[in-house]
Coordinates of C-alpha atoms and ligand atoms in Angstrom, one line a residue:
M186 CA 0.0 0.0 0.0
K187 CA 1.3 3.4 -1.0
L188 CA 1.2 6.1 1.6
Y189 CA 0.3 9.7 0.8
E190 CA 3.2 12.1 0.9
Y191 CA 1.8 13.7 4.1
E192 CA 1.7 10.3 5.8
A193 CA 5.2 9.5 4.7
R194 CA 6.4 13.0 5.8
N195 CA 4.9 12.4 9.3
I196 CA 6.8 9.2 9.6
F197 CA 10.1 10.8 8.4
T198 CA 9.7 13.5 10.9
R199 CA 9.3 11.0 13.7
F200 CA 12.4 9.2 12.6
G201 CA 14.6 12.3 12.5
I202 CA 14.7 12.9 8.8
P203 CA 14.5 16.7 8.2
V204 CA 11.2 17.7 6.4
P205 CA 10.2 21.3 5.8
R206 CA 7.3 22.5 8.0
F207 CA 4.0 21.7 6.4
K208 CA 0.2 21.5 7.0
T209 CA -2.3 19.2 5.4
V210 CA -5.6 20.9 4.4
S211 CA -8.6 20.3 2.3
T212 CA -10.0 23.8 1.6
P213 CA -8.6 26.9 -0.1
E214 CA -9.2 28.9 3.1
G215 CA -7.2 26.3 5.0
A216 CA -4.4 26.7 2.6
R217 CA -4.4 30.5 3.0
E218 CA -4.3 30.2 6.8
A219 CA -1.5 27.6 6.6
A220 CA 0.5 29.9 4.3
E221 CA 0.0 32.8 6.7
E222 CA 1.2 30.7 9.6
I223 CA 4.3 29.3 7.7
A224 CA 5.0 32.7 6.3
G225 CA 7.2 33.4 3.3
R226 CA 7.1 31.3 0.1
V227 CA 5.2 28.0 0.3
V228 CA 4.7 25.0 -2.0
I229 CA 1.2 23.7 -2.6
K230 CA 1.2 20.0 -3.3
A231 CA -1.6 17.7 -4.4
Q232 CA -1.9 14.6 -2.2
V233 CA -2.4 11.9 -4.8
L234 CA -0.8 8.5 -5.1
V235 CA 0.3 8.8 -8.7
A236 CA 3.9 9.7 -9.4
G237 CA 5.2 12.8 -11.3
R238 CA 2.8 15.3 -9.7
G239 CA 5.2 18.2 -10.5
K240 CA 4.9 17.7 -14.3
A241 CA 1.1 17.2 -14.0
G242 CA 0.4 20.5 -12.3
G243 CA 0.3 19.1 -8.8
V244 CA 3.2 21.1 -7.3
K245 CA 3.0 24.9 -7.3
L246 CA 5.2 27.5 -5.6
A247 CA 3.2 30.3 -4.1
D248 CA 4.8 33.7 -3.0
N249 CA 2.0 34.7 -0.6
P250 CA -1.2 33.5 1.1
D251 CA -3.4 34.8 -1.7
E252 CA -1.5 32.8 -4.3
A253 CA -1.6 29.8 -2.0
Y254 CA -5.4 30.2 -1.9
G255 CA -5.6 30.4 -5.7
Y256 CA -3.5 27.3 -6.3
A257 CA -5.4 25.4 -3.6
K258 CA -8.7 26.3 -5.2
Q259 CA -7.4 25.1 -8.6
M260 CA -6.1 21.8 -7.3
L261 CA -8.7 20.7 -4.8
G262 CA -11.4 18.7 -6.5
S263 CA -9.5 18.5 -9.8
E264 CA -7.9 15.4 -11.1
I265 CA -4.2 14.6 -11.5
K266 CA -3.6 11.8 -13.9
G267 CA -7.1 10.5 -13.2
E268 CA -6.9 10.7 -9.4
K269 CA -9.1 13.2 -7.5
V270 CA -7.4 15.7 -5.2
N271 CA -9.1 15.8 -1.8
K272 CA -6.2 17.0 0.2
I273 CA -3.2 19.2 -0.4
I274 CA -0.2 20.2 1.7
V275 CA 1.1 23.6 2.2
S276 CA 4.8 23.3 2.8
R277 CA 7.6 25.9 3.5
A278 CA 9.4 26.4 0.1
V279 CA 13.0 25.3 0.2
D280 CA 15.8 27.0 -1.7
I281 CA 17.4 24.3 -3.8
D282 CA 21.0 24.2 -4.8
R283 CA 20.9 20.6 -6.1
E284 CA 18.4 17.7 -6.0
L285 CA 19.6 14.4 -4.8
Y286 CA 18.1 10.9 -4.7
L287 CA 17.9 8.4 -1.9
S288 CA 15.9 5.2 -1.4
I289 CA 15.8 1.8 0.2
I290 CA 13.9 -0.8 -1.8
I291 CA 13.4 -4.6 -1.6
D292 CA 15.3 -6.4 -4.3
R293 CA 13.1 -9.5 -4.7
S294 CA 15.7 -11.4 -6.8
I295 CA 18.1 -11.5 -3.9
G296 CA 15.6 -11.1 -1.1
A297 CA 17.4 -8.2 0.5
P298 CA 17.1 -4.4 1.0
V299 CA 19.1 -2.3 -1.3
I300 CA 20.2 1.4 -0.8
L301 CA 20.0 3.5 -4.0
A302 CA 21.7 6.8 -4.0
S303 CA 22.3 9.4 -6.8
P304 CA 23.7 12.9 -6.9
E305 CA 21.2 13.7 -9.7
G306 CA 17.8 13.4 -8.1
G307 CA 14.5 15.1 -8.8
V308 CA 13.9 13.2 -12.0
D309 CA 12.3 9.8 -12.4
I310 CA 14.8 7.2 -11.2
E311 CA 13.9 4.7 -13.9
E312 CA 14.7 7.4 -16.5
L313 CA 18.0 8.0 -14.8
A314 CA 18.8 4.3 -14.7
R315 CA 18.3 4.3 -18.5
T316 CA 20.2 7.4 -19.4
K317 CA 23.0 7.6 -16.7
P318 CA 23.2 4.3 -14.9
E319 CA 26.7 5.2 -13.6
K320 CA 25.0 8.0 -11.6
I321 CA 23.2 5.5 -9.4
L322 CA 24.9 3.6 -6.5
R323 CA 23.5 0.4 -5.3
I324 CA 24.4 -1.1 -2.0
V325 CA 22.9 -4.4 -0.8
V326 CA 22.1 -4.5 3.0
D327 CA 22.1 -7.8 5.0
P328 CA 18.5 -7.9 6.3
I329 CA 19.6 -9.7 9.5
I330 CA 22.4 -7.3 10.4
G331 CA 20.8 -4.2 9.0
I332 CA 22.6 -1.1 7.7
R333 CA 26.2 -0.7 8.6
D334 CA 27.8 2.7 9.2
Y335 CA 30.3 2.3 6.4
Q336 CA 27.5 1.5 4.0
A337 CA 25.7 4.8 4.9
R338 CA 29.0 6.6 4.6
Q339 CA 29.7 5.1 1.2
A340 CA 26.2 6.1 0.0
A341 CA 26.5 9.6 1.4
R342 CA 29.9 10.1 -0.3
F343 CA 28.4 9.2 -3.7
L344 CA 26.1 12.2 -3.4
E345 CA 29.0 14.5 -4.1
L346 CA 28.6 16.5 -0.9
S347 CA 31.1 18.3 1.3
E348 CA 30.9 18.8 5.1
P349 CA 28.6 19.4 6.9
A350 CA 26.0 18.1 4.4
L351 CA 28.0 14.8 4.0
K352 CA 27.6 14.0 7.7
K353 CA 23.9 14.9 7.6
A354 CA 23.3 12.7 4.5
Q355 CA 24.8 9.8 6.4
E356 CA 22.4 10.2 9.3
I357 CA 19.5 10.6 6.9
I358 CA 20.4 7.3 5.2
I359 CA 20.5 5.5 8.5
N360 CA 17.2 7.0 9.5
L361 CA 15.6 6.1 6.2
Y362 CA 16.7 2.6 6.7
R363 CA 15.1 2.6 10.2
V364 CA 11.8 3.7 8.6
F365 CA 12.1 1.0 6.0
D366 CA 12.9 -1.7 8.6
Y367 CA 10.3 -0.6 11.2
Y368 CA 7.4 -0.4 8.8
N369 CA 8.2 -3.4 6.6
C370 CA 8.5 -1.2 3.6
E371 CA 8.7 -2.2 0.0
L372 CA 10.1 1.2 -0.7
A373 CA 11.1 4.3 1.3
E374 CA 12.2 7.1 -1.0
I375 CA 13.3 10.7 -0.8
N376 CA 13.2 12.3 -4.3
P377 CA 14.4 14.9 -4.2
L378 CA 16.5 15.3 -1.1
A379 CA 17.2 19.1 -1.5
L380 CA 20.7 20.5 -0.8
T381 CA 20.2 24.1 0.2
P382 CA 22.6 27.0 -0.5
E383 CA 23.6 26.9 3.2
G384 CA 24.6 23.3 3.0
G385 CA 21.5 21.9 4.6
L386 CA 19.5 18.9 3.5
E387 CA 15.7 18.5 3.5
A388 CA 13.4 15.8 2.2
I389 CA 11.0 17.8 0.1
D390 CA 9.2 14.7 -1.3
A391 CA 8.5 11.5 0.7
K392 CA 7.3 8.2 -0.7
V393 CA 6.6 5.0 1.4
I394 CA 5.1 1.8 0.1
L395 CA 4.2 -0.7 2.8
D396 CA 4.1 -4.5 2.3
D397 CA 0.3 -5.3 2.4
N398 CA 1.1 -8.6 4.2
A399 CA 2.5 -6.7 7.2
L400 CA -0.3 -4.1 7.4
Y401 CA -2.0 -5.7 10.3
K402 CA 0.9 -4.7 12.5
Y403 CA 0.2 -1.0 12.1
P404 CA -3.3 -0.1 13.3
E405 CA -2.5 3.5 12.6
F406 CA -3.0 2.8 9.0
S407 CA -6.3 1.0 9.4
S408 CA -8.3 3.9 7.9
E409 CA -5.9 3.8 5.0
L410 CA -6.6 0.1 4.5
V411 CA -9.9 0.9 3.0
R412 CA -8.8 3.8 0.8
D413 CA -8.8 1.9 -2.6
L414 CA -12.1 0.1 -1.9
T415 CA -15.6 0.7 -3.0
Y416 CA -18.1 1.8 -0.4
Y417 CA -19.5 -1.8 -0.2
E418 CA -16.0 -3.3 0.0
A419 CA -15.1 -0.9 2.8
E420 CA -18.2 -1.7 4.7
A421 CA -17.6 -5.4 4.3
K422 CA -14.0 -5.0 5.5
K423 CA -15.2 -3.2 8.7
M424 CA -17.2 -6.2 9.6
N425 CA -14.5 -8.7 8.7
F426 CA -16.4 -10.3 5.9
S427 CA -14.6 -11.7 2.8
Y428 CA -16.2 -9.8 0.0
V429 CA -15.4 -9.5 -3.7
E430 CA -17.5 -7.6 -6.2
L431 CA -18.2 -9.3 -9.5
D432 CA -20.1 -8.4 -12.7
G433 CA -23.4 -10.3 -12.3
N434 CA -26.8 -9.5 -10.7
I435 CA -27.2 -12.3 -8.2
G436 CA -25.9 -11.4 -4.8
I437 CA -24.4 -14.4 -2.9
L438 CA -24.2 -14.6 0.8
C439 CA -22.9 -17.7 2.6
N440 CA -21.1 -18.8 5.7
G441 CA -17.7 -20.4 4.9
A442 CA -15.4 -19.9 1.9
G443 CA -16.0 -23.4 0.5
L444 CA -19.8 -23.1 0.6
T445 CA -19.6 -19.6 -1.0
M446 CA -17.5 -21.0 -3.9
A447 CA -19.8 -24.0 -4.4
T448 CA -22.8 -21.7 -4.3
M449 CA -21.3 -19.4 -6.9
D450 CA -20.4 -22.4 -9.1
S451 CA -23.9 -23.7 -8.9
V452 CA -25.3 -20.3 -10.1
Y453 CA -22.8 -20.2 -12.9
V454 CA -23.5 -23.7 -14.1
L455 CA -27.2 -22.8 -14.4
G456 CA -26.4 -19.7 -16.5
G457 CA -26.7 -17.1 -13.7
R458 CA -24.1 -14.5 -12.9
P459 CA -23.0 -13.8 -9.3
A460 CA -22.8 -10.1 -8.3
N461 CA -20.3 -10.8 -5.6
F462 CA -18.6 -13.3 -3.3
L463 CA -19.6 -12.7 0.3
D464 CA -18.5 -15.0 3.1
I465 CA -19.8 -13.9 6.5
G466 CA -17.8 -16.6 8.3
G467 CA -18.9 -18.9 11.1
G468 CA -21.2 -18.0 14.1
A469 CA -22.6 -14.7 12.7
R470 CA -25.4 -13.4 14.8
A471 CA -28.5 -11.5 13.7
D472 CA -26.9 -8.1 13.7
L473 CA -24.0 -9.1 11.5
V474 CA -26.3 -11.0 9.1
E475 CA -28.5 -7.9 9.0
R476 CA -25.6 -5.7 7.9
A477 CA -24.4 -8.3 5.3
V478 CA -27.8 -8.7 3.8
S479 CA -28.3 -4.9 3.8
L480 CA -25.1 -4.4 1.9
L481 CA -26.2 -6.7 -0.9
L482 CA -29.7 -5.3 -0.9
Q483 CA -28.3 -1.8 -1.3
H484 CA -25.9 -2.7 -4.1
P485 CA -27.3 -1.2 -7.3
K486 CA -26.2 -4.2 -9.4
T487 CA -27.8 -6.8 -7.3
E488 CA -31.3 -7.9 -8.4
V489 CA -31.7 -11.1 -6.4
V490 CA -30.0 -12.1 -3.2
F491 CA -29.2 -15.8 -2.8
I492 CA -28.5 -16.7 0.8
N493 CA -27.1 -20.2 1.4
I494 CA -26.4 -21.0 5.1
L495 CA -25.3 -24.2 6.7
G496 CA -26.1 -23.9 10.3
G497 CA -23.5 -25.3 12.6
I498 CA -22.2 -22.7 15.0
T499 CA -24.3 -20.3 12.9
R500 CA -27.9 -20.5 14.0
C501 CA -30.6 -20.5 11.4
D502 CA -33.0 -18.5 13.5
E503 CA -30.4 -15.8 14.0
V504 CA -29.8 -15.7 10.3
A505 CA -33.5 -15.5 9.6
N506 CA -34.0 -12.6 12.0
G507 CA -31.1 -10.8 10.5
I508 CA -32.6 -11.1 7.0
V509 CA -36.0 -9.9 8.1
R510 CA -34.5 -6.9 9.8
A511 CA -32.4 -6.0 6.8
L512 CA -35.5 -6.0 4.6
E513 CA -37.3 -3.8 7.1
K514 CA -34.5 -1.4 7.5
T515 CA -33.5 -1.0 3.8
G516 CA -37.1 -1.2 2.5
A517 CA -35.6 -2.9 -0.5
M518 CA -38.0 -4.6 -2.9
K519 CA -35.5 -7.1 -4.2
K520 CA -36.1 -10.8 -4.3
I521 CA -34.5 -13.1 -1.8
V522 CA -33.9 -16.8 -2.1
V523 CA -32.8 -18.6 1.1
R524 CA -31.6 -22.0 1.7
L525 CA -31.1 -22.8 5.3
K526 CA -29.9 -26.1 6.8
G527 CA -28.8 -27.1 10.3
T528 CA -29.0 -25.7 13.8
N529 CA -32.5 -24.3 14.5
E530 CA -33.5 -24.8 10.9
E531 CA -37.3 -25.1 11.7
E532 CA -37.4 -21.8 13.6
G533 CA -35.5 -20.0 10.9
R534 CA -37.7 -21.3 8.2
R535 CA -40.8 -20.3 10.1
I536 CA -39.6 -16.7 10.5
L537 CA -38.8 -16.4 6.8
E538 CA -42.0 -17.9 5.5
E539 CA -43.9 -15.7 7.8
N540 CA -42.2 -12.8 5.9
R541 CA -43.0 -14.3 2.5
M542 CA -39.6 -15.4 1.4
Y543 CA -38.6 -18.3 -0.8
V544 CA -37.0 -20.9 1.6
L545 CA -35.6 -24.0 0.0
E546 CA -34.0 -27.0 1.4
E547 CA -31.6 -28.1 -1.2
M548 CA -28.8 -26.1 -2.7
D549 CA -29.6 -27.1 -6.3
E550 CA -33.2 -26.1 -6.2
A551 CA -32.3 -22.8 -4.4
A552 CA -29.7 -22.0 -7.1
R553 CA -32.3 -22.8 -9.8
K554 CA -34.8 -20.4 -8.2
A555 CA -32.2 -17.6 -7.9
V556 CA -31.2 -18.0 -11.5
E557 CA -34.8 -18.1 -12.6
L558 CA -35.5 -14.8 -10.8
G559 CA -32.2 -13.2 -11.9
G560 CA -32.3 -14.4 -15.4
R561 CA -29.6 -16.1 -17.5
R562 CA -26.8 -14.1 -18.9
Ligands
GDP41 P1 6.6 14.7 -7.7 O1 6.7 15.4 -9.0 O2 5.3 14.1 -7.5 O3 7.8 13.8 -7.5 O4 6.7 15.9 -6.6 P2 8.0 16.5 -5.8 O5 7.6 16.8 -4.4 O6 9.2 15.7 -6.0 O7 8.2 17.9 -6.5 C1 8.5 18.0 -7.9 C2 9.5 19.1 -8.1 O8 9.0 20.3 -7.6 C3 10.8 18.9 -7.3 O9 11.7 18.0 -8.0 C4 11.3 20.3 -7.2 O10 12.1 20.7 -8.3 C5 10.1 21.1 -7.1 N1 9.8 21.5 -5.7 C6 9.1 20.8 -4.8 N2 9.2 21.4 -3.6 C7 10.0 22.5 -3.8 C8 10.5 23.5 -2.9 O11 10.2 23.5 -1.7 N3 11.3 24.5 -3.4 C9 11.6 24.5 -4.7 N4 12.4 25.4 -5.1 N5 11.2 23.5 -5.6 C10 10.4 22.5 -5.1
MN42 MN1 9.3 13.5 -6.2

């Protein structure tokens, strides 16, 4: 998962990497206030995950708060390379003598982190690798030992710096590695690292990509976990359901991944098309069932909802109550086909039939009913 620049900057700051003062805002008025507070020249930067914002109009230097307001107004709500801008940062503008490049990446072919350093940053690193490969230094780090001082020194020296910037660069490289290591990154990158006329160094761009498999370790990013999902996927995630959206019109809701797959197959075989995969897991109570059913009832593409439950630890009466409540709450007029089997089956069936739903005993006949109602595709 890619982090936004402001998120990566916050991490960098905590790990001692110098970042110019900035504020994250979502209105032009907020941008004006931030620029007043920071005082002097500021940079307005669109917070989007696509690369190359500078060339696409997502990075603008503003001389005063009014200009900051103007650029913010232009950027907010616009699209940069197809991505909508909801937030911007207002950052103190840095005087740049030279732009450098630093990153730590995972090299999958050798299974180890690699430090990349270049005295010619600012540009796209892939481009630089093509045109001037000799300008990129590559140092492999032993993941068990971690970065060694001499490696940081070697990388810093390659940046063509003199003291005191040389020493600072070495510290930045070590801190960047600490970020990389702590957050299980796939990439931690500073491009550019700005060398100022006074010999200072500041990370004016920040890019961090986290390994999705390690995300569970960082609850602070839980809100970000849902950023690329549709509303329905995000809701499903909150409830810990396994949910995948598909192209069809028959909503599928089951307990257990195997049963969900088998149910989808049976719909396919009969010529129907599932609208989704939704596994509510074992032991779901009425309130969770209600939320799951509501999700499917509300989805615009779903015309029929096919619920297939094998009651074990999941009780059929709980499921039935959840379904009835979802129908009442959403007021949806969609058709529901239910197949219930197992614990408290009789009671569940009674509740559903009282509410005029199709309740079937066998999976095949239930699938046939769902496809009959949803139509063949
Ligand atoms: P990217 O295009 O998405 O990588 O965005 P960057 O944050 O890297 O900014 C792109 C370019 O804008 C940089 O390479 C700089 O040349 C310029 N830039 C960004 N921030 C500043 C700043 O504070 N001062 C100056 N002078 N230029 C900046
Ligand atoms: Mn950049």
